[in-house]
Amino acid sequence: MHTIKNPLLSMPSAWSLNQALHKASEETIPLISAFQAAQGREQLPKTPVFRMAKQVYPHVWRIPLFRRQWCSMIVEELQGMTRQDPRAPIVLRDEVPELAERIFFLSQSVLQSVLFSLIQRECKHVVSAHITQSVPGAPEAWRHQGSAEMVVSVPLNAGYEGGGVAFHQHGSLKSLPAGHALIWPAFPHSYRFEPVSSGRRWMLHIWLTDRV
């Protein structure tokens, strides 16, 4: 188990978030509350968060989520970890619980305003939060994440080539800038992350559900 050395990474505050998104989320929450209070009698307007998101494929969106400085700190912290298999995903709940708590705080706050703005649903329960690192190699097999309802994937660094994500029947997307999230429903999408051609890619993956 890794104890975080940089206290900024475990602080339950909004400093790690993209500040424009944080402001949009604060403006969006009252709109969501009013929509829920109306119990279906009114439509949810296009919220400030919705206007920040860009739909890249049907039911697949990108949105700036984290500050690049926070992402860089995450990578620097995890590079100092000692692990038996450095290629295996870092499951935050088991290996870096302080960071897992930070992701839980995020899932209960700004991510809910993002998801509700996009799909009018809440997915507050974290099925898994893990970090992967990829080096040049063969592409992954197609996968379908059946245990979650929403998938959030965020590149944490730059300095590599390749490493996009492909969606079956839609095509491939180039890798996003560090801190920008790609969000999609686990069903019906099959996807795979493409290999990097040079460098090392670090990515945070958050799987969410509304089921306890």
XYZ file of N, CA, C and O in Angstrom:
848
model
N 0.850 -1.202 0.000
C 0.000 0.000 0.000
C 0.882 1.246 0.000
O 1.842 1.329 0.758
N 0.529 2.187 -0.855
C 1.345 3.383 -1.015
C 0.750 4.548 -0.221
O -0.451 4.819 -0.299
N 1.583 5.222 0.550
C 1.175 6.422 1.266
C 1.583 7.647 0.445
O 2.764 7.795 0.096
N 0.611 8.485 0.121
C 0.887 9.648 -0.715
C 1.835 10.613 -0.006
O 1.634 10.962 1.158
N 2.848 11.029 -0.725
C 3.841 11.957 -0.160
C 3.466 13.418 -0.417
O 3.825 14.296 0.359
N 2.763 13.679 -1.500
C 2.354 15.045 -1.828
C 0.966 15.299 -1.252
O -0.023 14.752 -1.737
N 0.839 16.109 -0.210
C -0.466 16.285 0.438
C -1.517 16.925 -0.458
O -2.718 16.760 -0.219
N -1.097 17.631 -1.495
C -2.073 18.249 -2.390
C -2.926 17.208 -3.112
O -4.055 17.494 -3.519
N -2.404 15.990 -3.264
C -3.125 14.959 -4.003
C -4.280 14.359 -3.220
O -5.192 13.778 -3.799
N -4.237 14.449 -1.910
C -5.288 13.841 -1.097
C -6.241 14.864 -0.482
O -7.150 14.505 0.255
N -6.041 16.148 -0.807
C -6.922 17.180 -0.253
C -8.312 17.089 -0.890
O -8.441 17.063 -2.114
N -9.381 17.031 -0.068
C -10.754 17.005 -0.617
C -11.220 18.397 -1.010
O -12.102 18.994 -0.403
N -10.582 18.954 -2.035
C -10.930 20.301 -2.476
C -11.030 20.301 -3.996
O -10.733 19.311 -4.662
N -11.445 21.429 -4.543
C -11.692 21.519 -5.975
C -10.481 22.017 -6.757
O -10.576 22.198 -7.961
N -9.331 22.199 -6.114
C -8.199 22.794 -6.818
C -7.715 21.899 -7.962
O -7.168 22.395 -8.945
N -7.932 20.580 -7.859
C -7.455 19.667 -8.892
C -8.271 19.745 -10.173
O -7.833 19.291 -11.229
N -9.465 20.317 -10.100
C -10.367 20.348 -11.247
C -10.000 21.453 -12.231
O -9.458 22.493 -11.841
N -10.324 21.241 -13.487
C -10.286 22.329 -14.456
C -11.181 23.443 -13.924
O -12.352 23.212 -13.602
N -10.645 24.630 -13.779
C -11.386 25.684 -13.083
C -12.613 26.164 -13.849
O -13.626 26.533 -13.246
N -12.556 26.151 -15.171
C -13.746 26.508 -15.947
C -14.855 25.492 -15.731
O -16.039 25.845 -15.612
N -14.484 24.211 -15.638
C -15.495 23.175 -15.384
C -16.052 23.298 -13.974
O -17.264 23.137 -13.763
N -15.186 23.596 -13.021
C -15.662 23.756 -11.647
C -16.683 24.888 -11.555
O -17.743 24.744 -10.923
N -16.407 26.008 -12.193
C -17.345 27.133 -12.197
C -18.651 26.739 -12.903
O -19.748 27.030 -12.412
N -18.528 26.051 -14.048
C -19.726 25.612 -14.770
C -20.546 24.643 -13.943
O -21.785 24.670 -13.962
N -19.866 23.774 -13.182
C -20.577 22.810 -12.337
C -21.366 23.514 -11.233
O -22.518 23.156 -10.950
N -20.757 24.527 -10.624
C -21.467 25.271 -9.580
C -22.698 25.976 -10.136
O -23.724 26.082 -9.451
N -22.620 26.435 -11.386
C -23.769 27.090 -12.012
C -24.815 26.076 -12.478
O -25.995 26.407 -12.618
N -24.384 24.840 -12.705
C -25.276 23.796 -13.213
C -26.105 23.151 -12.111
O -27.261 22.776 -12.329
N -25.538 23.017 -10.931
C -26.217 22.290 -9.849
C -27.600 22.861 -9.541
O -28.575 22.103 -9.404
N -27.800 24.185 -9.436
C -29.162 24.690 -9.199
C -30.134 24.344 -10.328
O -31.324 24.103 -10.073
N -29.657 24.287 -11.557
C -30.520 23.925 -12.686
C -30.960 22.469 -12.588
O -32.121 22.131 -12.862
N -30.043 21.609 -12.170
C -30.381 20.194 -11.989
C -31.371 20.033 -10.849
O -32.349 19.270 -10.943
N -31.159 20.759 -9.751
C -32.066 20.677 -8.601
C -33.477 21.118 -8.985
O -34.471 20.488 -8.608
N -33.585 22.191 -9.765
C -34.896 22.670 -10.213
C -35.563 21.650 -11.137
O -36.770 21.410 -11.061
N -34.779 21.034 -12.005
C -35.312 20.011 -12.911
C -35.841 18.820 -12.124
O -36.929 18.296 -12.407
N -35.087 18.384 -11.127
C -35.527 17.234 -10.328
C -36.763 17.581 -9.503
O -37.672 16.761 -9.352
N -36.824 18.813 -9.000
C -37.994 19.227 -8.214
C -39.254 19.288 -9.068
O -40.364 19.068 -8.579
N -39.096 19.562 -10.360
C -40.256 19.648 -11.266
C -40.833 18.282 -11.592
O -41.941 18.190 -12.141
N -40.089 17.215 -11.281
C -40.563 15.835 -11.464
C -41.097 15.578 -12.881
O -42.175 15.027 -13.081
N -40.320 15.992 -13.846
C -40.650 15.694 -15.227
C -41.565 16.687 -15.909
O -41.893 16.524 -17.092
N -42.000 17.723 -15.222
C -42.913 18.703 -15.829
C -42.161 19.720 -16.685
O -42.775 20.450 -17.448
N -40.826 19.779 -16.530
C -40.016 20.715 -17.299
C -38.820 19.973 -17.894
O -38.418 18.920 -17.402
N -38.286 20.524 -18.953
C -37.083 19.971 -19.556
C -35.841 20.586 -18.922
O -35.858 21.750 -18.519
N -34.783 19.775 -18.848
C -33.515 20.313 -18.367
C -32.903 21.177 -19.466
O -32.701 20.708 -20.585
N -32.627 22.449 -19.195
C -32.005 23.291 -20.230
C -30.571 22.855 -20.485
O -29.994 22.069 -19.729
N -29.990 23.343 -21.553
C -28.580 23.088 -21.800
C -27.767 23.806 -20.736
O -27.716 25.028 -20.694
N -27.164 23.037 -19.867
C -26.474 23.594 -18.715
C -25.093 24.124 -19.115
O -24.561 23.788 -20.185
N -24.476 24.943 -18.250
C -23.104 25.375 -18.521
C -22.133 24.214 -18.701
O -21.228 24.279 -19.540
N -22.335 23.142 -17.945
C -21.486 21.960 -18.108
C -21.715 21.329 -19.476
O -20.768 20.942 -20.172
N -22.973 21.209 -19.880
C -23.300 20.624 -21.182
C -22.606 21.393 -22.302
O -22.100 20.798 -23.268
N -22.558 22.700 -22.170
C -21.947 23.527 -23.217
C -20.432 23.360 -23.278
O -19.813 23.670 -24.289
N -19.826 22.855 -22.199
C -18.384 22.621 -22.209
C -18.013 21.282 -22.843
O -16.871 21.076 -23.255
N -18.974 20.367 -22.884
C -18.704 19.034 -23.419
C -18.829 19.032 -24.937
O -19.633 19.766 -25.512
N -18.035 18.186 -25.569
C -18.108 18.022 -27.023
C -18.409 16.565 -27.332
O -17.685 15.669 -26.882
N -19.482 16.334 -28.084
C -19.820 14.962 -28.468
C -18.977 14.579 -29.681
O -19.035 15.206 -30.728
N -18.173 13.507 -29.531
C -17.270 13.098 -30.596
C -17.807 11.917 -31.396
O -17.459 11.737 -32.566
N -18.627 11.088 -30.764
C -19.361 10.006 -31.401
C -20.713 9.931 -30.704
O -20.899 10.561 -29.643
N -21.674 9.197 -31.240
C -22.946 9.055 -30.512
C -22.713 8.531 -29.093
O -22.101 7.485 -28.889
N -23.148 9.306 -28.117
C -23.038 8.948 -26.696
C -21.593 8.844 -26.209
O -21.310 8.152 -25.229
N -20.688 9.541 -26.878
C -19.293 9.629 -26.423
C -18.916 11.099 -26.387
O -19.049 11.796 -27.395
N -18.450 11.562 -25.229
C -18.152 12.982 -25.053
C -16.729 13.164 -24.539
O -16.163 12.293 -23.879
N -16.194 14.351 -24.791
C -14.938 14.768 -24.189
C -15.181 16.069 -23.445
O -16.011 16.897 -23.845
N -14.454 16.253 -22.338
C -14.626 17.462 -21.538
C -13.367 17.666 -20.696
O -12.774 16.691 -20.215
N -12.893 18.897 -20.533
C -11.744 19.129 -19.635
C -12.157 18.878 -18.190
O -13.144 19.436 -17.715
N -11.419 18.020 -17.499
C -11.820 17.619 -16.151
C -10.816 18.029 -15.081
O -11.210 18.580 -14.045
N -9.535 17.766 -15.306
C -8.516 18.048 -14.286
C -7.526 19.096 -14.772
O -7.294 19.251 -15.978
N -6.909 19.763 -13.815
C -5.766 20.613 -14.115
C -4.576 19.755 -14.525
O -4.332 18.693 -13.949
N -3.825 20.240 -15.496
C -2.644 19.494 -15.916
C -1.628 19.376 -14.779
O -0.905 18.369 -14.678
N -1.561 20.392 -13.915
C -0.616 20.340 -12.797
C -0.935 19.171 -11.877
O -0.035 18.463 -11.413
N -2.222 18.947 -11.611
C -2.631 17.824 -10.755
C -2.274 16.500 -11.425
O -1.774 15.580 -10.778
N -2.505 16.403 -12.725
C -2.176 15.178 -13.457
C -0.681 14.888 -13.377
O -0.266 13.738 -13.161
N 0.138 15.935 -13.546
C 1.586 15.753 -13.467
C 2.010 15.274 -12.085
O 2.903 14.425 -11.950
N 1.362 15.793 -11.052
C 1.676 15.371 -9.693
C 1.333 13.899 -9.477
O 2.064 13.172 -8.795
N 0.208 13.465 -10.059
C -0.186 12.059 -9.942
C 0.895 11.163 -10.548
O 1.331 10.174 -9.937
N 1.319 11.484 -11.759
C 2.323 10.662 -12.434
C 3.623 10.652 -11.639
O 4.235 9.592 -11.430
N 4.055 11.816 -11.176
C 5.297 11.894 -10.397
C 5.196 11.045 -9.129
O 6.141 10.347 -8.752
N 4.039 11.083 -8.484
C 3.837 10.299 -7.258
C 3.902 8.799 -7.546
O 4.563 8.041 -6.829
N 3.213 8.368 -8.590
C 3.119 6.933 -8.861
C 4.404 6.368 -9.442
O 4.655 5.164 -9.321
N 5.202 7.210 -10.071
C 6.491 6.728 -10.569
C 7.400 6.292 -9.429
O 8.323 5.493 -9.640
N 7.124 6.782 -8.216
C 7.935 6.412 -7.065
C 7.448 5.178 -6.342
O 8.052 4.764 -5.343
N 6.384 4.549 -6.830
C 5.853 3.348 -6.189
C 6.736 2.137 -6.483
O 7.283 2.000 -7.567
N 6.840 1.253 -5.501
C 7.515 -0.032 -5.689
C 6.446 -1.112 -5.767
O 5.658 -1.292 -4.834
N 6.390 -1.832 -6.898
C 5.352 -2.834 -7.121
C 5.976 -4.106 -7.686
O 6.988 -4.055 -8.384
N 5.335 -5.244 -7.388
C 5.836 -6.513 -7.915
C 5.736 -6.554 -9.433
O 6.643 -7.028 -10.111
N 4.610 -6.100 -9.967
C 4.421 -6.071 -11.410
C 4.096 -4.642 -11.826
O 2.950 -4.211 -11.742
N 5.098 -3.871 -12.256
C 4.857 -2.454 -12.591
C 3.929 -2.266 -13.780
O 3.422 -1.174 -14.006
N 3.672 -3.338 -14.580
C 2.794 -3.227 -15.746
C 1.331 -3.411 -15.402
O 0.457 -3.064 -16.191
N 1.042 -3.964 -14.229
C -0.346 -4.222 -13.844
C -1.047 -2.910 -13.495
O -0.412 -1.961 -13.009
N -2.372 -2.817 -13.738
C -3.106 -1.607 -13.343
C -2.959 -1.318 -11.850
O -2.913 -2.246 -11.028
N -2.882 -0.061 -11.506
C -2.823 0.357 -10.105
C -4.260 0.550 -9.632
O -4.919 1.531 -10.003
N -4.768 -0.387 -8.847
C -6.129 -0.308 -8.320
C -6.089 0.596 -7.091
O -5.530 0.216 -6.050
N -6.656 1.770 -7.216
C -6.468 2.794 -6.185
C -7.030 2.381 -4.841
O -6.444 2.673 -3.797
N -8.170 1.707 -4.829
C -8.789 1.307 -3.556
C -7.861 0.418 -2.741
O -7.819 0.502 -1.513
N -7.086 -0.414 -3.419
C -6.213 -1.364 -2.726
C -4.806 -0.819 -2.518
O -4.169 -1.128 -1.505
N -4.319 -0.023 -3.481
C -2.918 0.351 -3.447
C -2.659 1.799 -3.053
O -1.596 2.105 -2.504
N -3.609 2.692 -3.365
C -3.429 4.113 -3.010
C -4.768 4.619 -2.470
O -5.468 5.402 -3.125
N -5.176 4.173 -1.262
C -6.519 4.508 -0.762
C -6.782 6.000 -0.598
O -7.924 6.441 -0.750
N -5.750 6.785 -0.308
C -5.961 8.233 -0.190
C -6.423 8.829 -1.516
O -7.304 9.695 -1.558
N -5.832 8.370 -2.594
C -6.236 8.856 -3.902
C -7.614 8.310 -4.288
O -8.402 9.002 -4.933
N -7.913 7.096 -3.851
C -9.247 6.534 -4.099
C -10.324 7.389 -3.421
O -11.397 7.622 -3.992
N -10.031 7.876 -2.215
C -10.986 8.753 -1.519
C -11.168 10.059 -2.289
O -12.278 10.601 -2.357
N -10.104 10.552 -2.887
C -10.200 11.776 -3.686
C -11.096 11.556 -4.905
O -11.899 12.418 -5.263
N -10.987 10.400 -5.535
C -11.818 10.077 -6.685
C -13.270 9.911 -6.260
O -14.191 10.320 -6.972
N -13.495 9.336 -5.067
C -14.860 9.210 -4.559
C -15.477 10.587 -4.339
O -16.632 10.833 -4.701
N -14.706 11.510 -3.778
C -15.182 12.883 -3.585
C -15.559 13.508 -4.922
O -16.597 14.160 -5.066
N -14.719 13.276 -5.930
C -14.992 13.794 -7.268
C -16.272 13.188 -7.834
O -17.094 13.883 -8.432
N -16.446 11.876 -7.637
C -17.615 11.196 -8.210
C -18.915 11.682 -7.587
O -19.979 11.607 -8.205
N -18.846 12.172 -6.356
C -20.043 12.653 -5.680
C -20.352 14.111 -5.999
O -21.419 14.611 -5.648
N -19.450 14.775 -6.678
C -19.641 16.207 -6.896
C -19.665 16.541 -8.382
O -20.690 16.366 -9.050
N -18.546 16.969 -8.920
C -18.568 17.516 -10.277
C -18.933 16.466 -11.326
O -19.619 16.775 -12.297
N -18.519 15.215 -11.151
C -18.857 14.208 -12.157
C -20.362 14.000 -12.262
O -20.884 13.685 -13.335
N -21.084 14.193 -11.152
C -22.535 14.022 -11.216
C -23.193 15.146 -12.020
O -24.152 14.916 -12.755
N -22.676 16.354 -11.904
C -23.239 17.435 -12.713
C -22.914 17.225 -14.186
O -23.718 17.566 -15.064
N -21.751 16.622 -14.476
C -21.404 16.313 -15.863
C -22.337 15.242 -16.419
O -22.948 15.410 -17.486
N -22.471 14.129 -15.693
C -23.286 13.026 -16.194
C -24.753 13.420 -16.309
O -25.422 13.073 -17.291
N -25.258 14.152 -15.334
C -26.669 14.533 -15.396
C -26.909 15.500 -16.549
O -27.951 15.454 -17.213
N -25.953 16.365 -16.802
C -26.098 17.292 -17.928
C -26.116 16.544 -19.261
O -26.819 16.938 -20.195
N -25.361 15.438 -19.349
C -25.239 14.712 -20.605
C -26.340 13.686 -20.810
O -26.872 13.548 -21.917
N -26.677 12.933 -19.738
C -27.597 11.795 -19.911
C -28.765 11.806 -18.930
O -29.568 10.883 -18.925
N -28.873 12.839 -18.082
C -29.940 12.939 -17.091
C -30.006 11.715 -16.175
O -31.075 11.205 -15.840
N -28.850 11.265 -15.754
C -28.758 10.156 -14.806
C -27.638 10.424 -13.826
O -26.681 11.138 -14.137
N -27.761 9.831 -12.641
C -26.706 9.897 -11.652
C -26.030 8.533 -11.560
O -26.697 7.497 -11.590
N -24.740 8.526 -11.469
C -23.961 7.300 -11.275
C -22.933 7.596 -10.191
O -21.773 7.891 -10.483
N -23.354 7.522 -8.936
C -22.523 7.982 -7.829
C -21.594 6.919 -7.266
O -20.715 7.232 -6.466
N -21.796 5.676 -7.650
C -21.016 4.594 -7.042
C -19.828 4.224 -7.931
O -19.992 3.946 -9.119
N -18.650 4.223 -7.339
C -17.429 3.905 -8.070
C -17.225 2.392 -8.050
O -16.990 1.804 -6.993
N -17.341 1.764 -9.212
C -17.067 0.334 -9.317
C -15.566 0.092 -9.205
O -15.104 -0.792 -8.496
N -14.808 0.906 -9.916
C -13.346 0.797 -9.859
C -12.739 2.123 -10.292
O -13.294 2.818 -11.140
N -11.620 2.450 -9.683
C -10.790 3.566 -10.134
C -9.368 3.031 -10.189
O -8.840 2.555 -9.180
N -8.780 3.052 -11.365
C -7.443 2.495 -11.506
C -6.650 3.285 -12.539
O -7.214 4.003 -13.364
N -5.350 3.149 -12.439
C -4.442 3.861 -13.328
C -3.603 2.842 -14.076
O -3.089 1.881 -13.486
N -3.500 3.054 -15.384
C -2.703 2.163 -16.219
C -1.556 2.941 -16.847
O -1.619 4.157 -16.999
N -0.508 2.211 -17.188
C 0.583 2.795 -17.958
C 0.846 1.902 -19.156
O 0.798 0.684 -19.058
N 1.075 2.536 -20.304
C 1.255 1.799 -21.544
C 2.557 2.215 -22.204
O 2.909 3.388 -22.221
N 3.251 1.232 -22.744
C 4.464 1.455 -23.519
C 4.247 0.839 -24.900
O 3.252 0.144 -25.123
N 5.118 1.102 -25.861
C 4.894 0.567 -27.205
C 4.671 -0.938 -27.213
O 5.376 -1.696 -26.547
N 3.642 -1.363 -27.946
C 3.318 -2.783 -28.010
C 2.082 -3.025 -28.837
O 1.590 -2.129 -29.519
N 1.552 -4.237 -28.757
C 0.386 -4.632 -29.542
C -0.872 -3.981 -28.991
O -0.960 -3.682 -27.796
N -1.878 -3.736 -29.858
C -3.139 -3.159 -29.376
C -3.892 -4.130 -28.485
O -3.688 -5.347 -28.541
N -4.735 -3.585 -27.637
C -5.563 -4.410 -26.782
C -6.685 -5.066 -27.581
O -7.028 -4.626 -28.668
N -7.259 -6.127 -27.000
C -8.465 -6.719 -27.576
C -9.646 -5.788 -27.318
O -9.609 -4.938 -26.414
N -10.692 -5.931 -28.128
C -11.917 -5.181 -27.876
C -12.473 -5.566 -26.516
O -12.456 -6.738 -26.135
N -12.955 -4.595 -25.779
C -13.517 -4.881 -24.460
C -14.878 -4.207 -24.310
O -15.174 -3.207 -24.975
N -15.671 -4.774 -23.407
C -16.965 -4.198 -23.052
C -17.056 -4.233 -21.539
O -16.952 -5.294 -20.927
N -17.213 -3.055 -20.924
C -17.176 -2.962 -19.477
C -18.570 -3.200 -18.901
O -19.352 -2.276 -18.702
N -18.899 -4.476 -18.638
C -20.253 -4.820 -18.223
C -20.583 -4.525 -16.773
O -21.758 -4.447 -16.413
N -19.571 -4.373 -15.903
C -19.851 -4.177 -14.483
C -20.163 -2.726 -14.134
O -20.561 -2.424 -13.012
N -19.969 -1.814 -15.075
C -20.228 -0.389 -14.833
C -21.244 0.119 -15.839
O -21.580 -0.558 -16.815
N -21.765 1.306 -15.577
C -22.699 1.932 -16.507
C -22.078 3.097 -17.260
O -22.488 3.391 -18.389
N -21.117 3.769 -16.650
C -20.412 4.858 -17.329
C -18.909 4.666 -17.145
O -18.451 4.225 -16.088
N -18.179 5.002 -18.191
C -16.721 4.909 -18.173
C -16.158 6.316 -18.356
O -16.591 7.062 -19.242
N -15.196 6.671 -17.519
C -14.493 7.953 -17.613
C -12.997 7.647 -17.695
O -12.443 7.020 -16.787
N -12.359 8.043 -18.789
C -10.925 7.799 -18.953
C -10.217 9.123 -19.203
O -10.668 9.927 -20.025
N -9.103 9.317 -18.488
C -8.399 10.605 -18.522
C -6.902 10.377 -18.698
O -6.262 9.780 -17.829
N -6.302 10.842 -19.798
C -4.837 10.807 -19.898
C -4.225 11.731 -18.845
O -4.722 12.837 -18.615
N -3.142 11.267 -18.228
C -2.510 12.039 -17.165
C -1.212 12.708 -17.580
O -0.662 13.494 -16.813
N -0.736 12.408 -18.778
C 0.547 12.987 -19.186
C 0.580 13.207 -20.687
O -0.310 12.770 -21.427
N 1.603 13.880 -21.133
C 1.897 14.066 -22.551
C 3.254 13.413 -22.802
O 3.743 12.632 -21.992
N 3.852 13.704 -23.951
C 5.183 13.191 -24.209
C 5.221 11.791 -24.776
O 6.258 11.119 -24.691
N 4.115 11.322 -25.339
C 4.107 10.023 -26.012
C 3.422 10.197 -27.362
O 2.724 11.175 -27.606
N 3.609 9.223 -28.234
C 2.994 9.240 -29.554
C 2.000 8.087 -29.656
O 2.227 7.019 -29.096
N 0.916 8.307 -30.409
C -0.108 7.268 -30.548
C -0.980 7.220 -29.312
O -1.196 8.221 -28.629
N -1.501 6.021 -29.019
C -2.231 5.828 -27.772
C -3.629 6.402 -27.749
O -4.085 6.880 -26.713
N -4.349 6.373 -28.869
C -5.735 6.832 -28.871
C -6.676 5.760 -28.352
O -6.262 4.786 -27.715
N -7.956 5.936 -28.619
C -8.956 4.944 -28.233
C -9.873 4.718 -29.423
O -10.237 5.658 -30.124
N -10.207 3.446 -29.666
C -11.060 3.078 -30.794
C -12.395 2.571 -30.268
O -12.445 1.836 -29.276
N -13.476 2.978 -30.924
C -14.817 2.494 -30.609
C -15.330 1.674 -31.788
O -15.307 2.136 -32.930
N -15.778 0.466 -31.485
C -16.264 -0.432 -32.529
C -17.417 0.229 -33.283
O -18.328 0.779 -32.675
N -17.354 0.186 -34.605
C -18.361 0.736 -35.508
C -18.359 2.265 -35.571
O -19.202 2.849 -36.250
N -17.440 2.913 -34.864
C -17.353 4.374 -34.938
C -16.015 4.843 -35.495
O -15.968 5.718 -36.347
N -14.928 4.300 -34.982
C -13.623 4.728 -35.446
C -12.689 5.009 -34.277
O -12.971 4.652 -33.132
N -11.577 5.648 -34.571
C -10.540 5.905 -33.578
C -10.421 7.394 -33.290
O -10.561 8.224 -34.181
N -10.144 7.689 -32.041
C -9.883 9.051 -31.613
C -8.426 9.179 -31.210
O -7.865 8.279 -30.576
N -7.817 10.299 -31.564
C -6.477 10.569 -31.075
C -6.514 10.783 -29.567
O -7.536 11.153 -29.006
N -5.393 10.550 -28.944
C -5.316 10.745 -27.503
C -5.619 12.193 -27.141
O -5.204 13.128 -27.836
N -6.358 12.388 -26.068
C -6.730 13.728 -25.625
C -5.582 14.375 -24.850
O -4.677 13.687 -24.355
N -5.629 15.695 -24.686
C -4.627 16.350 -23.831
C -4.747 15.868 -22.390
O -5.816 15.411 -21.944
N -3.668 15.956 -21.651
C -3.677 15.556 -20.242
C -4.767 16.322 -19.490
O -4.924 17.529 -19.646
N -5.541 15.588 -18.695
C -6.602 16.196 -17.892
C -7.952 16.236 -18.563
O -8.950 16.536 -17.907
N -8.027 15.939 -19.865
C -9.306 15.934 -20.570
C -9.915 14.538 -20.518
O -9.247 13.551 -20.851
N -11.173 14.467 -20.119
C -11.833 13.172 -19.947
C -12.609 12.780 -21.192
O -13.200 13.624 -21.868
N -12.603 11.493 -21.450
C -13.490 10.892 -22.435
C -14.524 10.094 -21.649
O -14.174 9.285 -20.786
N -15.819 10.339 -21.937
C -16.909 9.760 -21.143
C -17.867 9.042 -22.080
O -18.266 9.598 -23.104
N -18.249 7.818 -21.713
C -19.215 7.088 -22.536
C -19.932 6.036 -21.695
O -19.405 5.583 -20.681
N -21.146 5.621 -22.107
C -21.846 4.542 -21.414
C -21.206 3.201 -21.744
O -20.823 2.950 -22.901
N -21.056 2.350 -20.733
C -20.420 1.054 -20.950
C -21.202 0.207 -21.949
O -20.613 -0.567 -22.704
N -22.504 0.320 -21.946
C -23.329 -0.390 -22.923
C -23.941 0.631 -23.859
O -24.441 1.648 -23.406
N -23.892 0.457 -25.178
C -23.496 -0.741 -25.922
C -22.079 -0.679 -26.480
O -21.746 -1.468 -27.355
N -21.239 0.220 -26.003
C -19.958 0.460 -26.663
C -18.928 -0.633 -26.368
O -18.706 -0.987 -25.210
N -18.294 -1.146 -27.424
C -17.066 -1.923 -27.304
C -15.920 -0.992 -27.691
O -16.038 -0.195 -28.621
N -14.816 -1.092 -26.971
C -13.728 -0.154 -27.199
C -12.390 -0.836 -26.925
O -12.330 -1.916 -26.336
N -11.345 -0.188 -27.353
C -10.001 -0.638 -26.981
C -9.064 0.564 -27.034
O -9.258 1.487 -27.838
N -8.070 0.540 -26.180
C -7.054 1.584 -26.196
C -5.934 1.149 -27.131
O -5.464 0.017 -27.072
N -5.532 2.056 -27.998
C -4.525 1.722 -28.989
C -3.130 1.932 -28.411
O -2.936 2.734 -27.483
N -2.151 1.202 -28.938
C -0.812 1.268 -28.337
C -0.126 2.595 -28.616
O -0.408 3.266 -29.602
N 0.761 2.943 -27.719
C 1.619 4.096 -27.981
C 2.751 3.623 -28.887
O 3.183 2.464 -28.832
N 3.218 4.507 -29.750
C 4.326 4.155 -30.632
C 5.670 4.586 -30.044
O 6.719 4.062 -30.429
N 5.635 5.515 -29.107
C 6.837 5.899 -28.377
C 6.421 6.566 -27.076
O 5.329 7.114 -26.964
N 7.302 6.500 -26.084
C 7.002 7.114 -24.792
C 6.173 6.198 -23.902
O 6.027 5.002 -24.154
N 5.617 6.783 -22.854
C 4.814 6.045 -21.871
C 3.557 6.851 -21.561
O 3.627 8.045 -21.268
N 2.414 6.205 -21.642
C 1.137 6.870 -21.373
C 0.587 6.410 -20.026
O 0.494 5.224 -19.750
N 0.207 7.393 -19.197
C -0.474 7.115 -17.932
C -1.930 7.549 -18.087
O -2.207 8.641 -18.577
N -2.861 6.690 -17.648
C -4.279 7.013 -17.768
C -5.026 6.630 -16.505
O -4.772 5.578 -15.905
N -5.952 7.498 -16.117
C -6.871 7.227 -15.013
C -8.201 6.758 -15.601
O -8.736 7.382 -16.516
N -8.717 5.661 -15.079
C -10.000 5.117 -15.506
C -10.940 5.050 -14.302
O -10.560 4.516 -13.254
N -12.136 5.580 -14.466
C -13.154 5.548 -13.405
C -14.382 4.862 -13.980
O -14.933 5.308 -14.992
N -14.816 3.771 -13.346
C -16.017 3.068 -13.752
C -17.115 3.377 -12.739
O -16.926 3.162 -11.533
N -18.249 3.854 -13.218
C -19.323 4.330 -12.352
C -20.610 3.562 -12.602
O -20.860 3.087 -13.696
N -21.451 3.467 -11.558
C -22.765 2.844 -11.685
C -23.742 3.561 -10.767
O -23.328 4.264 -9.828
N -25.032 3.377 -11.020
C -26.036 3.873 -10.085
C -26.575 2.745 -9.222
O -27.500 2.940 -8.435
N -25.993 1.547 -9.355
C -26.400 0.399 -8.544
C -25.468 0.281 -7.343
O -24.249 0.461 -7.494
N -26.031 -0.022 -6.196
C -25.208 -0.189 -4.988
C -24.542 -1.565 -5.023
O -25.183 -2.562 -5.339
